[in-house]
């Protein structure tokens, strides 16, 4: 099968979140499964400045190679992508995002023709690439080149839909006839993700529980009706984890490698983390890690006010994250109040993230909603026990055997969960057994790729 994977970010070239991990790993797993895949993404400034080998194909198109022979094509355009951020700056989203990603989507389809890649499947991801199925079924509906091409849209987070004022519709280059209730119109605005959902052949999202949740008013963010209408074509496939990147047995970024057979060495990482973060080196003190975007979705509204209670329990906390200034301030206040117990790192730092996953005992991930979540899967592999709210992918990966799950979204229930974890931590034998169960969990991309292949086949037979 020929698969063109379109995403607005992909590891190792550009990353702001979990989408990049998926876009970097799924094509590799598809290649391992014998399929022919390419990736198409914007040629941001970070790509141009990176040390990766990037070759020029033609004017405004360059490419790199990942895996055995997967070409990653970069669509360049100084005006749209020659800037510091992917989607915005500190002050907020770039005001021309509709123009930027409409351009990307149009160019991606032209590129397929230019390189003569007759894709069986064009797999698009989130709103930034969601115009591709719309263009295929409108502008290109009579185009023989795409006659046998089918589209799959994966929703990584339905909270981000690409909403724009109706006046901007001409920027998409689409006929106004598509600005209606069965197309891209959404309460008088343009909703790009809605267009993708309406026009693609198959919709997937990144965990089975989230696939059900987005069809409800509580978590559908207004698109529940549109999704329900297409529910026969909607599937939940749990993301895999790239174990070549996330494996404590071969991790170059941590103080000491360890595996299930050398769990004692995990404590070398704990001590190293405590020392570098200015916390008291103490094997017996429970060390909780947080690596996250500082956003309401990630549960900061219950986590930030619970920090005082955790510190009073004697917990040590290492927090790594950036995001809403509101949470920067709240956390700074807590860190000031409990010096020596909290290490606050308000930045994006991949190396520190690895060291937190390796050195912590507990990993806190109380997301309000979580399409799939990588943090809990990473922490499981590192034997760092996740404590999660029962939602989305967290509900599909963490249970009370390999972690701790609380079922009512509240600060009190989070604190109660931490108390249960702290009591379990004191039982050394029980804790070790839990770590082993966590490390044995297998969320490999191989399983995910096989599930995607089945979905691609469904799309092809439609
Ligand atoms: P998201 O909703 O942000 O995509 P995921 O849990 O799916 O959440 O993926 C987040 C990814 O980004 C994980 O690999 C996590 O380790 C990483 N990450 C998040 N914040 C930071 C940070 N401040 N520094 C380094 N890595 C981070």
Short mmCIF file of C-alpha atoms and ligand atoms in Angstrom, two decimals:
data_model
loop_
_atom_site.label_atom_id
_atom_site.label_comp_id
_atom_site.label_asym_id
_atom_site.label_seq_id
_atom_site.Cartn_x
_atom_site.Cartn_y
_atom_site.Cartn_z
CA UNK A 1 0.00 0.00 0.00
CA UNK A 2 1.19 3.54 -0.75
CA UNK A 3 0.56 5.89 2.15
CA UNK A 4 1.13 9.65 2.24
CA UNK A 5 1.20 10.79 5.83
CA UNK A 6 0.42 14.50 6.22
CA UNK A 7 1.07 16.25 9.51
CA UNK A 8 1.92 19.72 10.74
CA UNK A 9 4.71 18.39 12.95
CA UNK A 10 6.83 15.24 13.10
CA UNK A 11 9.70 13.99 15.25
CA UNK A 12 12.61 14.51 14.89
CA UNK A 13 12.08 17.69 12.85
CA UNK A 14 9.50 19.79 14.69
CA UNK A 15 7.50 19.05 17.80
CA UNK A 16 5.08 20.77 20.11
CA UNK A 17 3.17 17.71 21.31
CA UNK A 18 2.10 14.10 20.89
CA UNK A 19 1.12 14.51 17.22
CA UNK A 20 4.81 14.86 16.34
CA UNK A 21 5.60 11.58 18.09
CA UNK A 22 2.88 9.80 16.12
CA UNK A 23 3.92 11.36 12.81
CA UNK A 24 7.53 10.35 13.42
CA UNK A 25 6.78 6.78 14.48
CA UNK A 26 3.73 5.45 12.62
CA UNK A 27 5.31 5.77 9.14
CA UNK A 28 8.32 3.80 10.41
CA UNK A 29 6.07 1.05 11.75
CA UNK A 30 4.17 0.99 8.45
CA UNK A 31 7.45 0.64 6.59
CA UNK A 32 8.45 -2.23 8.89
CA UNK A 33 5.10 -3.83 8.04
CA UNK A 34 6.11 -3.76 4.35
CA UNK A 35 4.21 -0.64 3.25
CA UNK A 36 5.49 2.30 1.23
CA UNK A 37 5.12 5.54 3.17
CA UNK A 38 6.09 9.17 2.72
CA UNK A 39 5.57 12.10 5.07
CA UNK A 40 4.69 15.66 4.05
CA UNK A 41 5.04 18.53 6.52
CA UNK A 42 5.70 22.28 6.48
CA UNK A 43 9.34 23.33 6.14
CA UNK A 44 9.47 25.48 9.26
CA UNK A 45 12.47 27.56 10.20
CA UNK A 46 13.37 24.98 12.91
CA UNK A 47 13.75 22.38 10.17
CA UNK A 48 15.99 24.60 8.09
CA UNK A 49 18.13 25.45 11.08
CA UNK A 50 18.39 21.88 12.30
CA UNK A 51 21.43 19.68 11.83
CA UNK A 52 19.47 17.01 9.94
CA UNK A 53 20.51 16.20 6.42
CA UNK A 54 17.96 18.00 4.32
CA UNK A 55 18.27 17.81 0.54
CA UNK A 56 16.67 20.03 -2.04
CA UNK A 57 14.19 18.45 -4.44
CA UNK A 58 13.20 21.65 -6.22
CA UNK A 59 12.42 25.23 -5.42
CA UNK A 60 10.52 25.39 -2.13
CA UNK A 61 10.51 21.61 -1.63
CA UNK A 62 13.21 19.84 0.33
CA UNK A 63 13.30 16.40 1.88
CA UNK A 64 15.03 14.21 4.40
CA UNK A 65 14.99 10.46 4.88
CA UNK A 66 13.92 8.54 7.98
CA UNK A 67 13.75 4.79 8.61
CA UNK A 68 15.01 2.64 5.76
CA UNK A 69 13.70 4.81 2.97
CA UNK A 70 10.87 7.08 4.02
CA UNK A 71 11.10 10.48 2.42
CA UNK A 72 9.90 13.35 4.58
CA UNK A 73 9.02 16.25 2.28
CA UNK A 74 9.10 19.80 3.57
CA UNK A 75 6.83 22.37 1.96
CA UNK A 76 8.69 25.62 2.22
CA UNK A 77 7.40 29.14 1.96
CA UNK A 78 9.23 32.00 3.63
CA UNK A 79 6.11 34.06 4.11
CA UNK A 80 4.21 31.27 5.88
CA UNK A 81 6.78 29.05 7.54
CA UNK A 82 9.92 31.16 7.85
CA UNK A 83 9.20 32.19 11.42
CA UNK A 84 10.01 31.09 14.96
CA UNK A 85 6.88 29.18 15.97
CA UNK A 86 4.82 26.40 14.41
CA UNK A 87 1.38 27.77 15.15
CA UNK A 88 1.92 30.97 17.04
CA UNK A 89 4.05 33.16 19.24
CA UNK A 90 3.84 34.05 22.92
CA UNK A 91 1.02 36.47 22.18
CA UNK A 92 -1.16 33.70 20.72
CA UNK A 93 -1.93 31.92 17.45
CA UNK A 94 -0.60 33.47 14.25
CA UNK A 95 -3.43 35.47 12.69
CA UNK A 96 -2.76 34.00 9.23
CA UNK A 97 -2.99 30.32 10.25
CA UNK A 98 -5.86 29.65 7.86
CA UNK A 99 -3.82 30.95 4.95
CA UNK A 100 -0.71 29.08 6.09
CA UNK A 101 -2.33 25.69 6.37
CA UNK A 102 -4.62 26.07 3.35
CA UNK A 103 -1.45 26.70 1.40
CA UNK A 104 0.23 23.65 2.92
CA UNK A 105 -2.76 21.41 2.07
CA UNK A 106 -2.96 22.59 -1.55
CA UNK A 107 0.79 22.21 -2.03
CA UNK A 108 0.81 18.74 -0.45
CA UNK A 109 -1.64 17.50 -3.09
CA UNK A 110 0.28 19.17 -5.92
CA UNK A 111 3.46 17.60 -4.60
CA UNK A 112 1.96 14.11 -4.79
CA UNK A 113 1.43 14.70 -8.49
CA UNK A 114 4.85 16.27 -9.02
CA UNK A 115 6.61 13.27 -7.51
CA UNK A 116 4.07 10.92 -9.08
CA UNK A 117 3.18 9.31 -5.76
CA UNK A 118 -0.21 7.73 -6.43
CA UNK A 119 -1.22 7.29 -2.83
CA UNK A 120 -3.77 4.64 -1.92
CA UNK A 121 -4.22 6.43 1.37
CA UNK A 122 -3.63 10.04 2.27
CA UNK A 123 -3.57 10.01 6.05
CA UNK A 124 -4.17 13.49 7.47
CA UNK A 125 -3.97 14.63 11.06
CA UNK A 126 -5.83 17.33 12.97
CA UNK A 127 -7.24 20.55 11.56
CA UNK A 128 -3.99 21.79 10.00
CA UNK A 129 -4.14 19.04 7.35
CA UNK A 130 -7.91 18.49 7.36
CA UNK A 131 -8.52 20.56 4.21
CA UNK A 132 -6.83 17.84 2.16
CA UNK A 133 -9.89 15.51 2.10
CA UNK A 134 -12.05 18.56 1.35
CA UNK A 135 -9.88 19.56 -1.64
CA UNK A 136 -9.80 15.96 -2.87
CA UNK A 137 -13.60 15.70 -2.87
CA UNK A 138 -14.15 19.16 -4.36
CA UNK A 139 -11.35 20.78 -6.36
CA UNK A 140 -9.86 17.40 -7.34
CA UNK A 141 -13.07 15.36 -7.59
CA UNK A 142 -12.60 14.81 -11.33
CA UNK A 143 -8.83 14.44 -11.16
CA UNK A 144 -7.84 11.03 -12.55
CA UNK A 145 -4.60 11.08 -10.57
CA UNK A 146 -6.52 10.82 -7.28
CA UNK A 147 -9.26 8.50 -8.57
CA UNK A 148 -8.26 5.61 -6.32
CA UNK A 149 -6.99 7.67 -3.40
CA UNK A 150 -8.85 7.39 -0.08
CA UNK A 151 -8.43 9.56 2.99
CA UNK A 152 -8.13 8.83 6.69
CA UNK A 153 -8.34 11.68 9.21
CA UNK A 154 -6.93 11.17 12.67
CA UNK A 155 -8.15 13.46 15.43
CA UNK A 156 -5.42 13.86 18.03
CA UNK A 157 -7.31 16.39 20.12
CA UNK A 158 -10.79 17.60 19.25
CA UNK A 159 -10.25 20.70 21.39
CA UNK A 160 -8.37 22.25 18.45
CA UNK A 161 -10.64 22.60 15.43
CA UNK A 162 -9.26 25.44 13.33
CA UNK A 163 -12.05 27.99 13.83
CA UNK A 164 -11.96 31.15 11.73
CA UNK A 165 -14.36 34.02 10.94
CA UNK A 166 -16.53 33.39 7.86
CA UNK A 167 -14.96 36.40 6.10
CA UNK A 168 -11.77 34.40 5.77
CA UNK A 169 -13.44 31.62 3.76
CA UNK A 170 -12.05 32.81 0.39
CA UNK A 171 -8.55 32.08 1.75
CA UNK A 172 -9.32 28.37 1.52
CA UNK A 173 -9.89 28.72 -2.24
CA UNK A 174 -13.08 26.66 -1.84
CA UNK A 175 -16.46 27.38 -3.35
CA UNK A 176 -18.87 29.23 -1.01
CA UNK A 177 -21.25 26.33 -1.64
CA UNK A 178 -19.19 24.33 0.88
CA UNK A 179 -19.86 26.86 3.61
CA UNK A 180 -22.98 25.15 4.88
CA UNK A 181 -24.11 22.86 7.66
CA UNK A 182 -22.97 19.71 5.80
CA UNK A 183 -19.63 21.32 5.03
CA UNK A 184 -17.33 23.71 6.85
CA UNK A 185 -19.87 26.01 8.48
CA UNK A 186 -20.15 25.84 12.27
CA UNK A 187 -22.34 28.34 14.09
CA UNK A 188 -21.54 31.01 11.52
CA UNK A 189 -17.79 30.36 11.57
CA UNK A 190 -15.43 28.25 9.48
CA UNK A 191 -14.54 24.96 11.17
CA UNK A 192 -11.75 23.23 9.29
CA UNK A 193 -11.78 20.02 11.33
CA UNK A 194 -15.52 19.67 10.71
CA UNK A 195 -14.82 19.87 6.98
CA UNK A 196 -12.27 17.07 7.33
CA UNK A 197 -14.71 14.92 9.29
CA UNK A 198 -17.43 15.41 6.70
CA UNK A 199 -15.22 14.73 3.67
CA UNK A 200 -12.75 12.01 4.70
CA UNK A 201 -13.43 8.33 4.12
CA UNK A 202 -12.52 7.17 7.61
CA UNK A 203 -12.02 9.00 10.89
CA UNK A 204 -9.81 7.68 13.63
CA UNK A 205 -8.85 8.98 16.98
CA UNK A 206 -6.08 7.95 19.28
CA UNK A 207 -7.77 5.68 21.80
CA UNK A 208 -10.97 3.62 21.95
CA UNK A 209 -12.31 5.45 25.02
CA UNK A 210 -11.72 8.85 23.42
CA UNK A 211 -13.54 7.63 20.27
CA UNK A 212 -16.67 7.16 22.41
CA UNK A 213 -16.13 10.31 24.44
CA UNK A 214 -15.93 12.66 21.44
CA UNK A 215 -19.43 11.55 20.47
CA UNK A 216 -20.78 13.04 23.69
CA UNK A 217 -21.69 16.65 24.46
CA UNK A 218 -19.21 16.62 27.35
CA UNK A 219 -16.10 16.01 25.24
CA UNK A 220 -17.17 16.50 21.64
CA UNK A 221 -16.53 20.26 21.74
CA UNK A 222 -19.62 20.83 19.60
CA UNK A 223 -18.68 18.23 16.97
CA UNK A 224 -20.38 15.30 18.74
CA UNK A 225 -23.37 15.41 16.37
CA UNK A 226 -21.20 15.41 13.24
CA UNK A 227 -19.18 12.50 14.62
CA UNK A 228 -22.20 10.54 15.70
CA UNK A 229 -23.54 10.83 12.18
CA UNK A 230 -20.34 9.17 10.95
CA UNK A 231 -19.90 6.78 13.86
CA UNK A 232 -19.84 3.71 11.59
CA UNK A 233 -16.65 5.16 10.07
CA UNK A 234 -15.04 6.25 13.35
CA UNK A 235 -12.41 4.07 15.05
CA UNK A 236 -10.22 4.43 18.12
CA UNK A 237 -6.64 3.21 17.75
CA UNK A 238 -4.32 3.60 20.68
CA UNK A 239 -1.05 5.33 19.82
CA UNK A 240 2.07 3.30 20.19
CA UNK A 241 5.17 4.41 22.00
CA UNK A 242 8.49 4.61 20.21
CA UNK A 243 10.56 2.26 22.34
CA UNK A 244 13.72 3.15 20.45
CA UNK A 245 13.41 6.62 22.02
CA UNK A 246 11.74 5.73 25.31
CA UNK A 247 13.54 2.82 26.91
CA UNK A 248 15.50 3.14 30.17
CA UNK A 249 17.73 0.23 29.12
CA UNK A 250 19.32 2.25 26.28
CA UNK A 251 18.68 5.87 27.19
CA UNK A 252 21.69 8.11 26.61
CA UNK A 253 20.09 11.04 28.43
CA UNK A 254 19.70 9.46 31.86
CA UNK A 255 22.32 9.01 34.58
CA UNK A 256 22.27 5.19 34.55
CA UNK A 257 20.51 2.75 32.28
CA UNK A 258 18.28 0.17 33.94
CA UNK A 259 15.78 -2.51 33.10
CA UNK A 260 13.36 -4.77 34.89
CA UNK A 261 16.37 -6.92 35.85
CA UNK A 262 18.36 -4.05 37.31
CA UNK A 263 15.68 -1.97 38.98
CA UNK A 264 18.09 -0.97 41.75
CA UNK A 265 19.80 1.29 39.21
CA UNK A 266 16.63 3.34 38.86
CA UNK A 267 17.57 4.87 42.23
CA UNK A 268 20.83 6.19 40.81
CA UNK A 269 18.61 8.21 38.49
CA UNK A 270 16.43 9.27 41.40
CA UNK A 271 19.42 10.56 43.34
CA UNK A 272 20.78 12.29 40.24
CA UNK A 273 17.43 14.00 39.64
CA UNK A 274 17.11 15.06 43.27
CA UNK A 275 20.62 16.52 43.22
CA UNK A 276 20.29 18.41 39.95
CA UNK A 277 16.88 19.74 40.94
CA UNK A 278 17.95 20.98 44.36
CA UNK A 279 15.93 18.40 46.29
CA UNK A 280 17.21 16.40 49.25
CA UNK A 281 18.72 13.13 47.95
CA UNK A 282 16.63 10.57 49.79
CA UNK A 283 15.59 7.18 48.48
CA UNK A 284 12.73 6.97 50.98
CA UNK A 285 11.08 10.27 50.04
CA UNK A 286 8.49 9.72 47.34
CA UNK A 287 9.42 11.76 44.29
CA UNK A 288 6.58 12.69 41.94
CA UNK A 289 7.27 13.92 38.40
CA UNK A 290 5.16 16.05 36.08
CA UNK A 291 6.03 16.63 32.41
CA UNK A 292 3.30 18.46 30.60
CA UNK A 293 1.89 21.39 28.75
CA UNK A 294 0.65 23.71 31.45
CA UNK A 295 -2.94 23.79 30.29
CA UNK A 296 -6.32 23.23 31.82
CA UNK A 297 -6.73 20.07 29.72
CA UNK A 298 -3.78 18.54 31.54
CA UNK A 299 -5.51 18.92 34.89
CA UNK A 300 -3.55 21.93 36.10
CA UNK A 301 -6.74 23.38 37.58
CA UNK A 302 -6.81 20.54 40.15
CA UNK A 303 -3.08 19.83 40.27
CA UNK A 304 -1.83 23.34 41.05
CA UNK A 305 -4.08 23.82 44.12
CA UNK A 306 -3.26 20.28 45.35
CA UNK A 307 0.47 20.87 45.47
CA UNK A 308 0.39 22.30 48.99
CA UNK A 309 -1.35 19.16 50.27
CA UNK A 310 1.20 16.94 48.56
CA UNK A 311 4.11 18.86 50.05
CA UNK A 312 2.51 18.58 53.48
CA UNK A 313 2.53 14.79 52.95
CA UNK A 314 6.29 15.06 52.49
CA UNK A 315 6.25 14.38 48.75
CA UNK A 316 8.99 15.83 46.56
CA UNK A 317 7.86 17.25 43.21
CA UNK A 318 9.70 17.90 39.96
CA UNK A 319 7.59 19.82 37.48
CA UNK A 320 8.60 20.42 33.86
CA UNK A 321 6.29 22.34 31.59
CA UNK A 322 5.35 25.49 29.75
CA UNK A 323 2.02 26.94 28.80
CA UNK A 324 -0.60 29.19 30.30
CA UNK A 325 0.95 32.07 32.21
CA UNK A 326 -1.78 31.65 34.82
CA UNK A 327 -0.28 28.28 35.75
CA UNK A 328 3.29 29.56 35.53
CA UNK A 329 2.35 32.04 38.24
CA UNK A 330 0.39 29.59 40.42
CA UNK A 331 3.24 27.09 40.33
CA UNK A 332 5.85 29.76 41.03
CA UNK A 333 3.87 30.73 44.09
CA UNK A 334 3.75 27.11 45.31
CA UNK A 335 7.48 26.60 44.63
CA UNK A 336 8.26 29.67 46.70
CA UNK A 337 6.11 28.45 49.57
CA UNK A 338 7.69 24.98 49.70
CA UNK A 339 11.39 25.46 48.95
CA UNK A 340 13.39 22.24 48.87
CA UNK A 341 10.29 20.18 48.08
CA UNK A 342 9.43 21.52 44.64
CA UNK A 343 11.67 21.84 41.62
CA UNK A 344 9.89 24.01 39.06
CA UNK A 345 11.20 24.05 35.49
CA UNK A 346 9.14 26.29 33.25
CA UNK A 347 10.60 25.32 29.90
CA UNK A 348 10.60 22.66 27.19
CA UNK A 349 13.56 20.39 27.87
CA UNK A 350 13.67 16.94 26.35
CA UNK A 351 16.70 15.78 28.32
CA UNK A 352 15.20 16.81 31.63
CA UNK A 353 11.97 15.06 30.60
CA UNK A 354 13.91 11.79 30.17
CA UNK A 355 15.56 12.25 33.55
CA UNK A 356 12.22 12.92 35.23
CA UNK A 357 10.68 9.80 33.72
CA UNK A 358 13.71 7.80 34.91
CA UNK A 359 14.21 9.35 38.32
CA UNK A 360 10.68 9.76 39.70
CA UNK A 361 8.70 7.19 41.67
CA UNK A 362 5.30 8.50 40.70
CA UNK A 363 4.14 10.31 37.55
CA UNK A 364 1.19 12.65 37.94
CA UNK A 365 -1.11 12.97 34.94
CA UNK A 366 -4.54 14.10 36.13
CA UNK A 367 -5.73 15.25 32.68
CA UNK A 368 -9.29 16.52 32.49
CA UNK A 369 -9.49 14.78 29.15
CA UNK A 370 -6.76 12.93 27.30
CA UNK A 371 -7.13 11.67 23.73
CA UNK A 372 -4.31 9.14 24.21
CA UNK A 373 -1.46 10.57 26.23
CA UNK A 374 2.15 9.60 25.90
CA UNK A 375 3.38 10.63 29.34
CA UNK A 376 1.69 7.74 31.12
CA UNK A 377 2.97 5.20 28.58
CA UNK A 378 6.49 6.55 28.86
CA UNK A 379 6.38 6.51 32.64
CA UNK A 380 5.08 2.91 32.63
CA UNK A 381 8.06 1.84 30.56
CA UNK A 382 10.38 3.61 33.01
CA UNK A 383 8.79 1.87 36.01
CA UNK A 384 7.55 5.26 37.22
CA UNK A 385 4.05 4.61 38.42
CA UNK A 386 1.41 6.81 36.77
CA UNK A 387 -1.44 8.33 38.73
CA UNK A 388 -4.17 9.36 36.30
CA UNK A 389 -7.77 10.48 36.00
CA UNK A 390 -9.91 7.85 34.30
CA UNK A 391 -10.44 9.37 30.87
CA UNK A 392 -9.59 8.73 27.20
CA UNK A 393 -6.30 6.97 26.58
CA UNK A 394 -5.43 7.11 30.27
CA UNK A 395 -8.40 4.82 30.94
CA UNK A 396 -7.20 2.48 28.17
CA UNK A 397 -3.62 2.16 29.44
CA UNK A 398 -3.53 2.64 33.21
CA UNK A 399 -5.35 0.56 35.81
CA UNK A 400 -4.91 -0.07 39.50
CA UNK A 401 -2.43 -2.89 38.76
CA UNK A 402 0.14 -0.87 36.86
CA UNK A 403 -0.72 2.52 38.35
CA UNK A 404 -3.35 4.48 40.23
CA UNK A 405 -6.62 5.72 38.78
CA UNK A 406 -9.09 8.19 40.29
CA UNK A 407 -12.57 8.35 38.87
CA UNK A 408 -14.04 11.68 39.95
CA UNK A 409 -12.38 14.77 38.53
CA UNK A 410 -11.67 16.85 41.62
CA UNK A 411 -8.77 18.15 43.62
CA UNK A 412 -9.89 16.06 46.61
CA UNK A 413 -9.92 12.85 44.60
CA UNK A 414 -6.50 13.61 43.18
CA UNK A 415 -5.15 14.15 46.70
CA UNK A 416 -6.85 10.94 47.87
CA UNK A 417 -5.13 9.12 44.98
CA UNK A 418 -1.75 10.50 45.99
CA UNK A 419 -2.38 9.34 49.57
CA UNK A 420 -3.13 5.83 48.32
CA UNK A 421 0.03 5.91 46.19
CA UNK A 422 2.12 7.16 49.12
CA UNK A 423 0.85 4.31 51.31
CA UNK A 424 1.59 1.78 48.55
CA UNK A 425 5.09 3.25 48.18
CA UNK A 426 5.89 2.38 51.78
CA UNK A 427 5.30 -1.32 50.97
CA UNK A 428 8.61 -1.90 49.16
CA UNK A 429 7.82 -5.40 47.87
CA UNK A 430 4.39 -4.39 46.62
CA UNK A 431 5.82 -1.28 44.95
CA UNK A 432 8.51 -3.25 43.18
CA UNK A 433 5.93 -5.72 41.87
CA UNK A 434 3.86 -2.78 40.61
CA UNK A 435 6.93 -1.33 38.86
CA UNK A 436 7.53 -4.66 37.17
CA UNK A 437 3.92 -4.88 36.00
CA UNK A 438 4.20 -1.34 34.65
CA UNK A 439 7.43 -2.04 32.76
CA UNK A 440 5.97 -5.17 31.18
CA UNK A 441 3.14 -3.22 29.49
CA UNK A 442 3.60 -3.21 25.74
CA UNK A 443 2.27 -0.32 23.70
CA UNK A 444 4.44 -0.91 20.68
CA UNK A 445 3.84 0.78 17.34
CA UNK A 446 3.68 -2.61 15.68
CA UNK A 447 0.22 -3.24 17.19
CA UNK A 448 -0.94 0.26 16.29
CA UNK A 449 0.35 -0.03 12.70
CA UNK A 450 -1.57 -3.28 12.21
CA UNK A 451 -4.74 -1.62 13.43
CA UNK A 452 -4.17 1.29 11.00
CA UNK A 453 -3.61 -1.12 8.12
CA UNK A 454 -7.02 -2.67 8.80
CA UNK A 455 -8.59 0.78 8.77
CA UNK A 456 -6.80 1.68 5.51
CA UNK A 457 -8.22 -1.47 3.95
CA UNK A 458 -11.70 -0.43 5.06
CA UNK A 459 -11.14 2.99 3.48
CA UNK A 460 -10.02 1.38 0.23
CA UNK A 461 -13.09 -0.81 0.04
CA UNK A 462 -15.36 2.22 0.49
P1 LIG B 1 0.08 16.47 24.34
O1 LIG B 1 -1.39 16.68 24.57
O2 LIG B 1 0.88 17.65 24.83
O3 LIG B 1 0.44 16.04 22.96
P2 LIG B 1 1.06 13.85 25.19
O4 LIG B 1 1.13 13.21 26.55
O5 LIG B 1 0.35 13.08 24.13
O6 LIG B 1 0.46 15.31 25.39
O7 LIG B 1 2.54 14.13 24.65
C1 LIG B 1 3.37 15.05 25.27
C2 LIG B 1 4.78 14.78 24.84
O8 LIG B 1 5.55 15.97 25.00
C3 LIG B 1 5.47 13.73 25.71
O9 LIG B 1 6.48 13.10 24.93
C4 LIG B 1 6.11 14.60 26.82
O10 LIG B 1 7.20 13.96 27.42
C5 LIG B 1 6.53 15.81 26.02
N1 LIG B 1 6.58 17.07 26.79
C6 LIG B 1 5.53 17.82 27.23
N2 LIG B 1 5.97 18.93 27.86
C7 LIG B 1 7.32 18.90 27.83
C8 LIG B 1 8.35 19.78 28.30
N3 LIG B 1 8.07 20.90 28.94
N4 LIG B 1 9.64 19.44 28.08
C9 LIG B 1 9.94 18.29 27.42
N5 LIG B 1 9.01 17.43 26.94
C10 LIG B 1 7.71 17.71 27.14
#
